[in-house]
PDB file of C-alpha atoms and ligand atoms in Angstrom:
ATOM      1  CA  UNK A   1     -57.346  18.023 128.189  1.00 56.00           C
ATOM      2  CA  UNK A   2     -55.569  15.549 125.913  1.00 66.00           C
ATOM      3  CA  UNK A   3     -53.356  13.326 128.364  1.00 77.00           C
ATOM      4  CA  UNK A   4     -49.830  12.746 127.279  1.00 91.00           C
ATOM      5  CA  UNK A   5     -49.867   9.031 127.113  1.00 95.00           C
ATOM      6  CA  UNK A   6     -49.344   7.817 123.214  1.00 95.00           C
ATOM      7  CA  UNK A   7     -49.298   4.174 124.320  1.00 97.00           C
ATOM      8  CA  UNK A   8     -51.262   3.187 127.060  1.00 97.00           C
ATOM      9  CA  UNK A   9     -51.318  -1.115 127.703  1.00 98.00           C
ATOM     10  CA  UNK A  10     -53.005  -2.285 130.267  1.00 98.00           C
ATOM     11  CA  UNK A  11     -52.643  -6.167 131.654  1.00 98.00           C
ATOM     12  CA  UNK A  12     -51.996  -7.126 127.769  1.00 98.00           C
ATOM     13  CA  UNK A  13     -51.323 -11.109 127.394  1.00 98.00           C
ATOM     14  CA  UNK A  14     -50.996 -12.735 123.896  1.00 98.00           C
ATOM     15  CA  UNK A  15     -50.038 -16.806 122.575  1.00 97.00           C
ATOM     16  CA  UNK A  16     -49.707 -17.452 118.954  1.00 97.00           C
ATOM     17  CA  UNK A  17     -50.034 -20.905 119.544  1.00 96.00           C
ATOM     18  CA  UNK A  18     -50.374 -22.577 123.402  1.00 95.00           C
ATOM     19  CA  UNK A  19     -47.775 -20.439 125.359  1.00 95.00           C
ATOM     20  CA  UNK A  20     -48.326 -17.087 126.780  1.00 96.00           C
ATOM     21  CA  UNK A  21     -45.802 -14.933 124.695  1.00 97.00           C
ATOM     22  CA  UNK A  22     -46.938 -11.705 126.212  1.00 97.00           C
ATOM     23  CA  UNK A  23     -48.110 -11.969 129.732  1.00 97.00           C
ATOM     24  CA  UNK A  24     -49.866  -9.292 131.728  1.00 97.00           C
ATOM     25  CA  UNK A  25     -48.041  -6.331 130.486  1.00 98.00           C
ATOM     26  CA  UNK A  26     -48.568  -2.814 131.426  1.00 97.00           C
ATOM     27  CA  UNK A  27     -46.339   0.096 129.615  1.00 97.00           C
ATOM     28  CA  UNK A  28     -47.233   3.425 129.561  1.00 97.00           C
ATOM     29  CA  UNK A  29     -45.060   5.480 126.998  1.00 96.00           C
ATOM     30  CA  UNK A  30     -45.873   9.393 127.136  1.00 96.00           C
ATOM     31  CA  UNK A  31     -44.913  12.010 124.506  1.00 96.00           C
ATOM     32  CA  UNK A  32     -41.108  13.077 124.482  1.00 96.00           C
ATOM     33  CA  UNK A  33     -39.863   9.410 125.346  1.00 97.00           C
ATOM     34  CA  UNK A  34     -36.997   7.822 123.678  1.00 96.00           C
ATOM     35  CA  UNK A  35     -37.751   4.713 124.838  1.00 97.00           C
ATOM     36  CA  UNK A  36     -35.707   1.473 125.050  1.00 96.00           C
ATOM     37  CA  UNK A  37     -37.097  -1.403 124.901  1.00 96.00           C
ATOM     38  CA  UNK A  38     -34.501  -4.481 125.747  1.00 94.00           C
ATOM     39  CA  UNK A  39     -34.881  -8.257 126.800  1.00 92.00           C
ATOM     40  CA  UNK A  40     -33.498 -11.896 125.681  1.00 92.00           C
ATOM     41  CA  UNK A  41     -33.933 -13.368 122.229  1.00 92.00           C
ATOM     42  CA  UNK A  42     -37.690 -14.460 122.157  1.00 94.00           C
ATOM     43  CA  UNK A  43     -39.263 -12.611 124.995  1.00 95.00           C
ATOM     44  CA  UNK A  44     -42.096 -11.186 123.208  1.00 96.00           C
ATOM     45  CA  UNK A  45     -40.260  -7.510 122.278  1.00 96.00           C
ATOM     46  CA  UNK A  46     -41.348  -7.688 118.522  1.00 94.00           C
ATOM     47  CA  UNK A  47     -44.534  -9.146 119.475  1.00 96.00           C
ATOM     48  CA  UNK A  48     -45.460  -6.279 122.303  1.00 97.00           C
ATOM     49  CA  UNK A  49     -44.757  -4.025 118.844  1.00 96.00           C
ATOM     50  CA  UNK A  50     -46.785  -6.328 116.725  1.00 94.00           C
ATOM     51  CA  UNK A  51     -49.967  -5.598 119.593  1.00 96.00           C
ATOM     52  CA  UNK A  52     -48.861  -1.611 119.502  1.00 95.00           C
ATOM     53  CA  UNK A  53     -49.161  -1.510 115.926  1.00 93.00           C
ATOM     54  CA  UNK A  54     -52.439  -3.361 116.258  1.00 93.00           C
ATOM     55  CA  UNK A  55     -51.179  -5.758 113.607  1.00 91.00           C
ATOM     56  CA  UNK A  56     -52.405  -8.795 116.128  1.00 95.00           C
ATOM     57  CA  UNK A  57     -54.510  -8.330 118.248  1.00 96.00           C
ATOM     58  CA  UNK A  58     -54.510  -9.145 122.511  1.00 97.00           C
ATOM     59  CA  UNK A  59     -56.451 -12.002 123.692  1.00 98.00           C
ATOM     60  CA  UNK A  60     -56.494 -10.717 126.980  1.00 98.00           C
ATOM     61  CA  UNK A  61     -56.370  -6.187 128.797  1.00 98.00           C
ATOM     62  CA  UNK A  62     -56.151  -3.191 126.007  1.00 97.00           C
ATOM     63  CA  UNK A  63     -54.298  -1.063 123.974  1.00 97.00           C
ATOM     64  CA  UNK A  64     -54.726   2.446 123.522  1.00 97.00           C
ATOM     65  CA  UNK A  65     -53.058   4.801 120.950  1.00 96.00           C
ATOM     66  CA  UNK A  66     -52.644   8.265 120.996  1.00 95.00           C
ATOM     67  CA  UNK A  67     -55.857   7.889 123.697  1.00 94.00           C
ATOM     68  CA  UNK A  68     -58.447   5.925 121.756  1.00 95.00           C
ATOM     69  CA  UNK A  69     -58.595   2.321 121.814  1.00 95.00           C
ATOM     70  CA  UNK A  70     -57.184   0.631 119.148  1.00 94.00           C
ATOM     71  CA  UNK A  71     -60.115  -0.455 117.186  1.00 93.00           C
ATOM     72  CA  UNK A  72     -61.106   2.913 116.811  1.00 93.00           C
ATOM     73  CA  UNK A  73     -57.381   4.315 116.293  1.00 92.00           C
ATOM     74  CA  UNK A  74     -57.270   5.699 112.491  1.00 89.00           C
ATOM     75  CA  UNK A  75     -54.322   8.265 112.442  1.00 89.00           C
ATOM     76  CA  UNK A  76     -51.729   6.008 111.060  1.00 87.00           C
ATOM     77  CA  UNK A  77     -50.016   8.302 109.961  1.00 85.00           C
ATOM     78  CA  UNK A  78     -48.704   9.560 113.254  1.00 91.00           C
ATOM     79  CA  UNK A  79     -46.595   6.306 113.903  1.00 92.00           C
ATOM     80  CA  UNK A  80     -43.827   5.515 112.230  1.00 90.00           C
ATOM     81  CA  UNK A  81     -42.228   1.643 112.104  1.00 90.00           C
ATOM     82  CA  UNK A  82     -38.702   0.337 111.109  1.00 88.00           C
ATOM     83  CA  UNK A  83     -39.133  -3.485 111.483  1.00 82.00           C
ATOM     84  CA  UNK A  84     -36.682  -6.167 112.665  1.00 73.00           C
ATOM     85  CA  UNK A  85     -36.413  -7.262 108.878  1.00 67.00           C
ATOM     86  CA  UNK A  86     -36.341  -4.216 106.763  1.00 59.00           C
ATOM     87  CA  UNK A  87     -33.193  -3.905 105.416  1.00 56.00           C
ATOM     88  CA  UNK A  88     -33.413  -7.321 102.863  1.00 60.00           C
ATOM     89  CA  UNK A  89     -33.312  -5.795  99.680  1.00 63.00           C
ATOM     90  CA  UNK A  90     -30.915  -7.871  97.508  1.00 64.00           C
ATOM     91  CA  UNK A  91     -29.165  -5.452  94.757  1.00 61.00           C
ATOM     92  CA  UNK A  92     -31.994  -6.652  92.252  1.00 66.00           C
ATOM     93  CA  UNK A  93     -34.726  -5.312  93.469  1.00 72.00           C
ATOM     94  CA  UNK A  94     -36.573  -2.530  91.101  1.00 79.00           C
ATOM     95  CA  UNK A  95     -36.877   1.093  93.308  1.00 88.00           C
ATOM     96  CA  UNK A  96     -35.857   3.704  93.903  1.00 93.00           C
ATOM     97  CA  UNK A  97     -34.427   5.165  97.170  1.00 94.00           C
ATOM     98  CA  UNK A  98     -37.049   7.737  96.412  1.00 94.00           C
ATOM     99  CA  UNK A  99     -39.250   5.692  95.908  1.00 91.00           C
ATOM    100  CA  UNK A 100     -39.184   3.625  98.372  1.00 90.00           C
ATOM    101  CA  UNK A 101     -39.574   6.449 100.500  1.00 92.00           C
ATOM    102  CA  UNK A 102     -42.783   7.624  98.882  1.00 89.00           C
ATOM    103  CA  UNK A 103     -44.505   4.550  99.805  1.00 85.00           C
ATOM    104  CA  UNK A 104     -44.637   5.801 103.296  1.00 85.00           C
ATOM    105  CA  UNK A 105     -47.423   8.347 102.307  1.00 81.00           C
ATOM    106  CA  UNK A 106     -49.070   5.390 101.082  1.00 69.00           C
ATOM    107  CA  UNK A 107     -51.305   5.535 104.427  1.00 61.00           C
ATOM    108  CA  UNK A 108     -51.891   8.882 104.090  1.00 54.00           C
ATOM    109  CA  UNK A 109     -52.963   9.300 100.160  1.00 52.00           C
ATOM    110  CA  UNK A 110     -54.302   6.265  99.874  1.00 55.00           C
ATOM    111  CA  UNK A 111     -52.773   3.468  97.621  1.00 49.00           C
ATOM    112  CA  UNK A 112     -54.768   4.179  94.708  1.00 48.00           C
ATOM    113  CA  UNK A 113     -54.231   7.846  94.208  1.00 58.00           C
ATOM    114  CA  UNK A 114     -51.042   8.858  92.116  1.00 59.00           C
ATOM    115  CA  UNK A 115     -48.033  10.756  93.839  1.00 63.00           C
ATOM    116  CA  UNK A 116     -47.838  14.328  93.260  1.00 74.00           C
ATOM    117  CA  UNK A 117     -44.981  16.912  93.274  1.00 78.00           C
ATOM    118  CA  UNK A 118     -45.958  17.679  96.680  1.00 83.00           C
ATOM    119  CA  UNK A 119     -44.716  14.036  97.478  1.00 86.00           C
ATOM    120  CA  UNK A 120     -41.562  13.853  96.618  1.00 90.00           C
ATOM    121  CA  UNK A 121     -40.440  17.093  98.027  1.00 91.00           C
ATOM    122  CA  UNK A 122     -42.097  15.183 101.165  1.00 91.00           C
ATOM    123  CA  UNK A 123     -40.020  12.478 100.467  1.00 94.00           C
ATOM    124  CA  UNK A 124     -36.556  14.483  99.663  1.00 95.00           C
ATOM    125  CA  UNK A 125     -37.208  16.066 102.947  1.00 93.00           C
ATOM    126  CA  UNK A 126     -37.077  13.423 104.233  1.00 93.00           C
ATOM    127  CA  UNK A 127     -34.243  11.461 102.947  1.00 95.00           C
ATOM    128  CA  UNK A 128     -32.329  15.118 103.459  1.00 93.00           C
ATOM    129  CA  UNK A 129     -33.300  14.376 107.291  1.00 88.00           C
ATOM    130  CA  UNK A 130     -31.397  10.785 107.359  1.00 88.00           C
ATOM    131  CA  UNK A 131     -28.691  12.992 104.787  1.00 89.00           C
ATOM    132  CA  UNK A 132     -29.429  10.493 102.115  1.00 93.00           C
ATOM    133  CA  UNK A 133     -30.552  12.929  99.570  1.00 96.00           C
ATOM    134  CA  UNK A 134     -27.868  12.729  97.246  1.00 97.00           C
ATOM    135  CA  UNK A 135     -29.079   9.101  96.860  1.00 97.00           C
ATOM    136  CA  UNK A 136     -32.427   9.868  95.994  1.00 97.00           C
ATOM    137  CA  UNK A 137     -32.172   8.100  92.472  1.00 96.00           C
ATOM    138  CA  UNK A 138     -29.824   5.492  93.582  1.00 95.00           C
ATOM    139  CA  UNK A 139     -31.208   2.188  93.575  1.00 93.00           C
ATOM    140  CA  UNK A 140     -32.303   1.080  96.910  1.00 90.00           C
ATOM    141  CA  UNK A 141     -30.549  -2.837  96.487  1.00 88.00           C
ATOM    142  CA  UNK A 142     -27.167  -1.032  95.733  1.00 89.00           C
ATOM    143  CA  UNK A 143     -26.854   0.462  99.195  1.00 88.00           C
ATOM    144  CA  UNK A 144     -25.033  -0.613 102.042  1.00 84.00           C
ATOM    145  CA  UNK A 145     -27.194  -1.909 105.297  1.00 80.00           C
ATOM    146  CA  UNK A 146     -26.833   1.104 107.406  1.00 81.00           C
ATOM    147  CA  UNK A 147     -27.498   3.242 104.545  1.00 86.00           C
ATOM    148  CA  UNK A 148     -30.632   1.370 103.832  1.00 87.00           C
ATOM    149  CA  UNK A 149     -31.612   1.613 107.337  1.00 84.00           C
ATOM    150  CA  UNK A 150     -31.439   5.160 107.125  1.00 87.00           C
ATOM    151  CA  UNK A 151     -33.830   4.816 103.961  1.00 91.00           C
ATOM    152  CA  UNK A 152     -36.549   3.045 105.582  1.00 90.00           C
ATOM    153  CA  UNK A 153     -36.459   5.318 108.361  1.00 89.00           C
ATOM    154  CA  UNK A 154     -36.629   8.231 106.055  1.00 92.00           C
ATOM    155  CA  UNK A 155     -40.027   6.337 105.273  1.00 92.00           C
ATOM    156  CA  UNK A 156     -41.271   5.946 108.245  1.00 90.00           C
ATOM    157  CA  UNK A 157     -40.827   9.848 108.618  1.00 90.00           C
ATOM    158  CA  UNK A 158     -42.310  10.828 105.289  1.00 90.00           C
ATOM    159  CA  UNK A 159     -45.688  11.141 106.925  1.00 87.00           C
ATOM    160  CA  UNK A 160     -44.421  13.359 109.755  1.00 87.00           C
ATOM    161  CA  UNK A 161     -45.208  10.707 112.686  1.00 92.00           C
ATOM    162  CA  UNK A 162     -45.187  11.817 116.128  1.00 94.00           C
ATOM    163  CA  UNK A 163     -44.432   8.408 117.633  1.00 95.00           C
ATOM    164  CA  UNK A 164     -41.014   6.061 115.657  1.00 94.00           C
ATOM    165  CA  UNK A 165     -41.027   2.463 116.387  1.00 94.00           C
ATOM    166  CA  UNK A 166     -38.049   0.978 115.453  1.00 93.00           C
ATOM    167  CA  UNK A 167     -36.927  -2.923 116.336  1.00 92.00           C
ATOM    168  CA  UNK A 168     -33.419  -3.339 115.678  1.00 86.00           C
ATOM    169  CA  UNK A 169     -32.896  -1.116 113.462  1.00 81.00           C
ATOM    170  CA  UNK A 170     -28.637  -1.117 113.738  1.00 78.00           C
ATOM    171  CA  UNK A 171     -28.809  -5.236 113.474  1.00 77.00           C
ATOM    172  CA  UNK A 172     -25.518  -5.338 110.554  1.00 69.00           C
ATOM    173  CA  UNK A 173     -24.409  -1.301 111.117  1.00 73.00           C
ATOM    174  CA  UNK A 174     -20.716  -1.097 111.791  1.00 75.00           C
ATOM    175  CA  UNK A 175     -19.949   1.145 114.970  1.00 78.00           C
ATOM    176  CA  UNK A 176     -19.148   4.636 113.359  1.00 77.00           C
ATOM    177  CA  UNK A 177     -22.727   3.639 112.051  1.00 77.00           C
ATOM    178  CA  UNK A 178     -24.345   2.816 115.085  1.00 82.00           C
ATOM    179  CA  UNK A 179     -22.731   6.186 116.013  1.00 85.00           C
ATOM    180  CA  UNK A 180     -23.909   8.479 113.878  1.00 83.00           C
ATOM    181  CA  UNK A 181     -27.702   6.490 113.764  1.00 84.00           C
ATOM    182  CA  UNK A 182     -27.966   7.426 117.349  1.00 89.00           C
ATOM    183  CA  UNK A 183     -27.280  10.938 116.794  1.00 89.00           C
ATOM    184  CA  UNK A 184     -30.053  11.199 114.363  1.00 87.00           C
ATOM    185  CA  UNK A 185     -32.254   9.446 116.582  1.00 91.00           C
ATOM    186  CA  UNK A 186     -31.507  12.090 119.195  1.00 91.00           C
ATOM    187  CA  UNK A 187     -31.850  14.796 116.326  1.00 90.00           C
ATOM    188  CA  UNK A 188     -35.566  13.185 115.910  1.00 91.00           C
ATOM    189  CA  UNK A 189     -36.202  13.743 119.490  1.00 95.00           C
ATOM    190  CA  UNK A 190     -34.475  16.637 120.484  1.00 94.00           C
ATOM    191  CA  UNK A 191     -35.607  18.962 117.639  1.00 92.00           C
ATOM    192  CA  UNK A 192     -38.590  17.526 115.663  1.00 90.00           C
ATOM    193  CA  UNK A 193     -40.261  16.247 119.251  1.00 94.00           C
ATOM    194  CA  UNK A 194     -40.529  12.764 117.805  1.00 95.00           C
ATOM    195  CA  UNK A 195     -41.209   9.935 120.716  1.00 97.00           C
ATOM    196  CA  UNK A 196     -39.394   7.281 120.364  1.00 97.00           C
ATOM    197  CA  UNK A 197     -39.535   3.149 120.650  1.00 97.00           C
ATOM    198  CA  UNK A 198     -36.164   1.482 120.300  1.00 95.00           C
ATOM    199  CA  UNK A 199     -35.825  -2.363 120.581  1.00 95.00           C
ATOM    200  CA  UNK A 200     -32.331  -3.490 121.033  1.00 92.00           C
ATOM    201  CA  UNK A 201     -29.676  -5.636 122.759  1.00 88.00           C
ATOM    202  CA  UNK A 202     -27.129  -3.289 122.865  1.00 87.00           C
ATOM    203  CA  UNK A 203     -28.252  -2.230 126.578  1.00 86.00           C
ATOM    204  CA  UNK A 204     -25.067  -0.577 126.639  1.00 85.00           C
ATOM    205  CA  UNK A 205     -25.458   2.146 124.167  1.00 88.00           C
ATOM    206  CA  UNK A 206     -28.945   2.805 124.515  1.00 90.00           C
ATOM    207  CA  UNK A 207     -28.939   3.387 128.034  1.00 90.00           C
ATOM    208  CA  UNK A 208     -26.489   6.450 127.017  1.00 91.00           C
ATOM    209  CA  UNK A 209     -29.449   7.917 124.602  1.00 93.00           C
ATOM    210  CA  UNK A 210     -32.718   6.731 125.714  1.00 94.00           C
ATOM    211  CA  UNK A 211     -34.284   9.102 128.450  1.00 95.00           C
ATOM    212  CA  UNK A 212     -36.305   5.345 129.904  1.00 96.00           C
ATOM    213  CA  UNK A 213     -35.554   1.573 129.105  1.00 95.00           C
ATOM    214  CA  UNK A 214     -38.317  -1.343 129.662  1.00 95.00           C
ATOM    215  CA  UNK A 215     -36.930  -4.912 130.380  1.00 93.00           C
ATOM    216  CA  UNK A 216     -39.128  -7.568 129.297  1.00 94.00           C
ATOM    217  CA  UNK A 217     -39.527 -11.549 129.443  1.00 93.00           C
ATOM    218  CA  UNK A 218     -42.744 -11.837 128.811  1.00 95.00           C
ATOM    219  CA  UNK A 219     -43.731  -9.604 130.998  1.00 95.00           C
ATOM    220  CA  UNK A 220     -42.234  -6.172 131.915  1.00 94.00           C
ATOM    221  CA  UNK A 221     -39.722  -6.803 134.813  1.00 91.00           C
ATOM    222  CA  UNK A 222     -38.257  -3.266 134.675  1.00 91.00           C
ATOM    223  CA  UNK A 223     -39.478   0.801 133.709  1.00 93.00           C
ATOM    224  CA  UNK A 224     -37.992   3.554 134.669  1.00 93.00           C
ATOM    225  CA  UNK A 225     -35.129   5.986 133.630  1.00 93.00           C
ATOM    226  CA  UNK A 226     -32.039   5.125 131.945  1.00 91.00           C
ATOM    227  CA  UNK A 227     -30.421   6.576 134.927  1.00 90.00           C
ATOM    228  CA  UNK A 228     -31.713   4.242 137.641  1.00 88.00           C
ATOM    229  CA  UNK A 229     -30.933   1.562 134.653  1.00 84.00           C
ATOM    230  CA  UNK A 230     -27.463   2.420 134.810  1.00 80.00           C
ATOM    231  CA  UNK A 231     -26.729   1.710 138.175  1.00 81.00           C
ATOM    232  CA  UNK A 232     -27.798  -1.681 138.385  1.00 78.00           C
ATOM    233  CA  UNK A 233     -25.070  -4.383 138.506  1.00 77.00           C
ATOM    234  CA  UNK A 234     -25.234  -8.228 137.154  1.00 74.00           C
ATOM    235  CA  UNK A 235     -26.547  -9.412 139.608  1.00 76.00           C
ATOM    236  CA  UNK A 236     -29.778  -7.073 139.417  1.00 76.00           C
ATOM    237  CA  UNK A 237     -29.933  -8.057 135.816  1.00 72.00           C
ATOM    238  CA  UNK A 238     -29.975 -10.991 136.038  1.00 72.00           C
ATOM    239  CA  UNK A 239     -32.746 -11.090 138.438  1.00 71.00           C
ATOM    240  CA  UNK A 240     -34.650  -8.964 136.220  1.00 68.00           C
ATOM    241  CA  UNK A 241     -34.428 -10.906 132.972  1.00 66.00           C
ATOM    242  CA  UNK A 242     -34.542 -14.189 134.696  1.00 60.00           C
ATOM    243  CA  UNK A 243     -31.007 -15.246 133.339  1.00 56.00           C
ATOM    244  CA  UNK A 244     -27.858 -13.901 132.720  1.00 47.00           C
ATOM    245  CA  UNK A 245     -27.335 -11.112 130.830  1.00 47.00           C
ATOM    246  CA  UNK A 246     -23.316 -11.021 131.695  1.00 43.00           C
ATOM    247  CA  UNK A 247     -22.122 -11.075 127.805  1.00 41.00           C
ATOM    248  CA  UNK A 248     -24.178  -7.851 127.045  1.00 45.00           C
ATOM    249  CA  UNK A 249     -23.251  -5.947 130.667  1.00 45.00           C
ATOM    250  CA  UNK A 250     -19.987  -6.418 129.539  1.00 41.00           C
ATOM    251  CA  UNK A 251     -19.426  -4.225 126.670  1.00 43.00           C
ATOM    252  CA  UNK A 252     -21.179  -1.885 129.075  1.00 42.00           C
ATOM    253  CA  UNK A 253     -18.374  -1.794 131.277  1.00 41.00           C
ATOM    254  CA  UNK A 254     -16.112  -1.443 128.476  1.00 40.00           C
ATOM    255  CA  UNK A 255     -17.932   1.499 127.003  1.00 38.00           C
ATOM    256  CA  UNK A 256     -19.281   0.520 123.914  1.00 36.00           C
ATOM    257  CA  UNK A 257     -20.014   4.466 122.939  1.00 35.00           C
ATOM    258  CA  UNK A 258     -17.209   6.156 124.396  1.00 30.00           C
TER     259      UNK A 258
HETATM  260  N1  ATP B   1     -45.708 -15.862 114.036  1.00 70.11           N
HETATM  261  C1  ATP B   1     -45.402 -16.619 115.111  1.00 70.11           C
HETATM  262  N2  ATP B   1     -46.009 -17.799 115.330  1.00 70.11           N
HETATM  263  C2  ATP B   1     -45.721 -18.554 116.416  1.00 70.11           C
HETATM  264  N3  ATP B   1     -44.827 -18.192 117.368  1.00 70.11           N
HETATM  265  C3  ATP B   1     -44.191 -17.027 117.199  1.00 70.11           C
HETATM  266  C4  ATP B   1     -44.444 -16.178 116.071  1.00 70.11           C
HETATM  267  N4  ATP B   1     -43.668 -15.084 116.169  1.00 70.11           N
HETATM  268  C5  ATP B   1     -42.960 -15.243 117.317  1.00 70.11           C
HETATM  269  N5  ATP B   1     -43.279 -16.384 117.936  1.00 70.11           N
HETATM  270  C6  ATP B   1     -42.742 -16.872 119.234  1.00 70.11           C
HETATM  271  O1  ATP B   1     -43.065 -15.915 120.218  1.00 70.11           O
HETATM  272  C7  ATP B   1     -41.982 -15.720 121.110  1.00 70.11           C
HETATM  273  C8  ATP B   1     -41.617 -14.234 121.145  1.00 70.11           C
HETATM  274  O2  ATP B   1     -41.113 -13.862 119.877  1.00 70.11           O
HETATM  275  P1  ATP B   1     -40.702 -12.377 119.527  1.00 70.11           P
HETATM  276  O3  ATP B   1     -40.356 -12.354 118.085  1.00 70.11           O
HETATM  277  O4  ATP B   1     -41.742 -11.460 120.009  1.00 70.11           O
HETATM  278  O5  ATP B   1     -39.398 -12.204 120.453  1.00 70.11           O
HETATM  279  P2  ATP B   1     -38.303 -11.039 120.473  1.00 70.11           P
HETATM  280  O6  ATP B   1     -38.183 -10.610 121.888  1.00 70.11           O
HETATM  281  O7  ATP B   1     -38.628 -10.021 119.466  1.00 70.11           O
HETATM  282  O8  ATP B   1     -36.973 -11.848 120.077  1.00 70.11           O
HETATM  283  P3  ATP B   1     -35.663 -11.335 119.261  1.00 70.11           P
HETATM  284  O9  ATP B   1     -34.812 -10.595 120.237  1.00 70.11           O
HETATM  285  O10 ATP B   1     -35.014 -12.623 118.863  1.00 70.11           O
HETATM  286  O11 ATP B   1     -36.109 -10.521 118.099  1.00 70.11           O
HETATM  287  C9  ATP B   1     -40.859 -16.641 120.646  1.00 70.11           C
HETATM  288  O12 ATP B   1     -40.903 -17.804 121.436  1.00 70.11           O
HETATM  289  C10 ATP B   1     -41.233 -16.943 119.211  1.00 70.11           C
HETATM  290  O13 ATP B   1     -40.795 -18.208 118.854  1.00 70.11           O
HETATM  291 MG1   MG B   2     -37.698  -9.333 117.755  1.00 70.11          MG
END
């Protein structure tokens, strides 16, 4: 029987240059999860994706995706990524909101076959899932941040993934925003049965919509559910990043989402 693990790291350690940026991480994420991935500035959270995503590659333990090791992983198509930078198109740039979002079937098709009708009802699908059909023929620089966010998401969906990664992905969303982003999120979940990988710093908030949160510095100090997550105080924080985390805690206790 197929095991339910769709990312399975074992003792994974990575350095661009001298430093261990990744150290001995182990993070099982199993279908279902909306999981929350949180941790200081610099401690190896887009990186960890970068070694998911098999864009670099560990020098030291193993990845496995959707239970086959990486190297041998070829069903791109099943995962989904927003990354930390996407939403930088300057009003200038030439495409599309629709198609932007057909170059998510890119993987799928292949990049030298032409688009078909069968595409772009793909694609309107699902920009209608992110409700930004009506902007289908809008240019993608003319939208505002959050509504480009919701573009590149619609992207990363176009191919019907089964796992989203998405790092940062409210960076620049106002809070109504932020809002209504997690309820699609939990729409993605809920109904379609999409896992989910959120990195964030708004521990706050995600620990209201995230069914499990990971805290790492280099190394994953804390798994479990959002829950047990909630019920830790500063102190406990601050022992599991290594430093203080008050500034962030705080708009906890002031209820960012209520
Ligand atoms: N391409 C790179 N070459 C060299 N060092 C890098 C590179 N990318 C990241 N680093 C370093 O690796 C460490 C981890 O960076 P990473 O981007 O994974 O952190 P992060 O947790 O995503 O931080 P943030 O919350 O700021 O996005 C940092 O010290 C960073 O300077
Ligand atoms: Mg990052």
């Amino acid at each position: 029987m197929k095991s339910n693990k769709i990312i399975d790291m074992e003792q994974v350690s990575f350095k661009y240059e001298k430093e261990w940026v990744v150290e001995k991480v182990d993070l099982v994420i199993e279908r279902g999860q909306f999981l929350g991935l949180v941790g200081p500035n610099g401690s190896g959270k887009s990186t960890l994706i970068k070694l998911m995503l098999g864009i670099i590659k560990p020098d030291r333990g193993t990845v496995r995706l959707f239970d086959q090791p990486i190297k041998q992983f070829n069903q791109w198509q099943e995962v989904g990524f927003v990354s930390q930078k996407a939403n930088s198109f300057n009003s200038g740039f030439p495409a599309t909101v629709l198609e932007v979002v057909k170059t998510g079937l890119v993987s799928r098709i292949g990049a030298f076959k032409f688009f078909n009708r069968k595409h772009k009802e793909k694609a309107l699908e699902a920009l209608k899932t992110v409700e930004m059909d009506e902007y289908a023929n809008s240019n993608i620089g003319e939208l505002s941040g959050g509504q480009q966010q919701r573009v590149f998401i619609a992207r990363a969906l176009v191919s019907d993934p089964s796992l989203l990664i998405l790092d940062e992905p409210t960076v620049g969303v106002d809070a109504k925003h932020v809002t209504a982003f997690y309820d699609l999120l939990r729409k993605l979940n809920k109904e379609k049965g999409i896992s989910l990988l959120m990195v964030t710093h708004d521990i706050g908030t995600i620990t209201q919509h995230a069914t499990h949160v990971v805290c790492m510095n280099k190394t994953v100090h804390f798994h479990g559910a959002s829950e047990e997550y909630k019920e830790f105080d500063d102190q406990d924080l601050n022992r599991l990043y290594g430093h203080s985390v008050q500034q962030l805690t705080h708009n906890h206790e002031h209820g960012v989402s209520q």
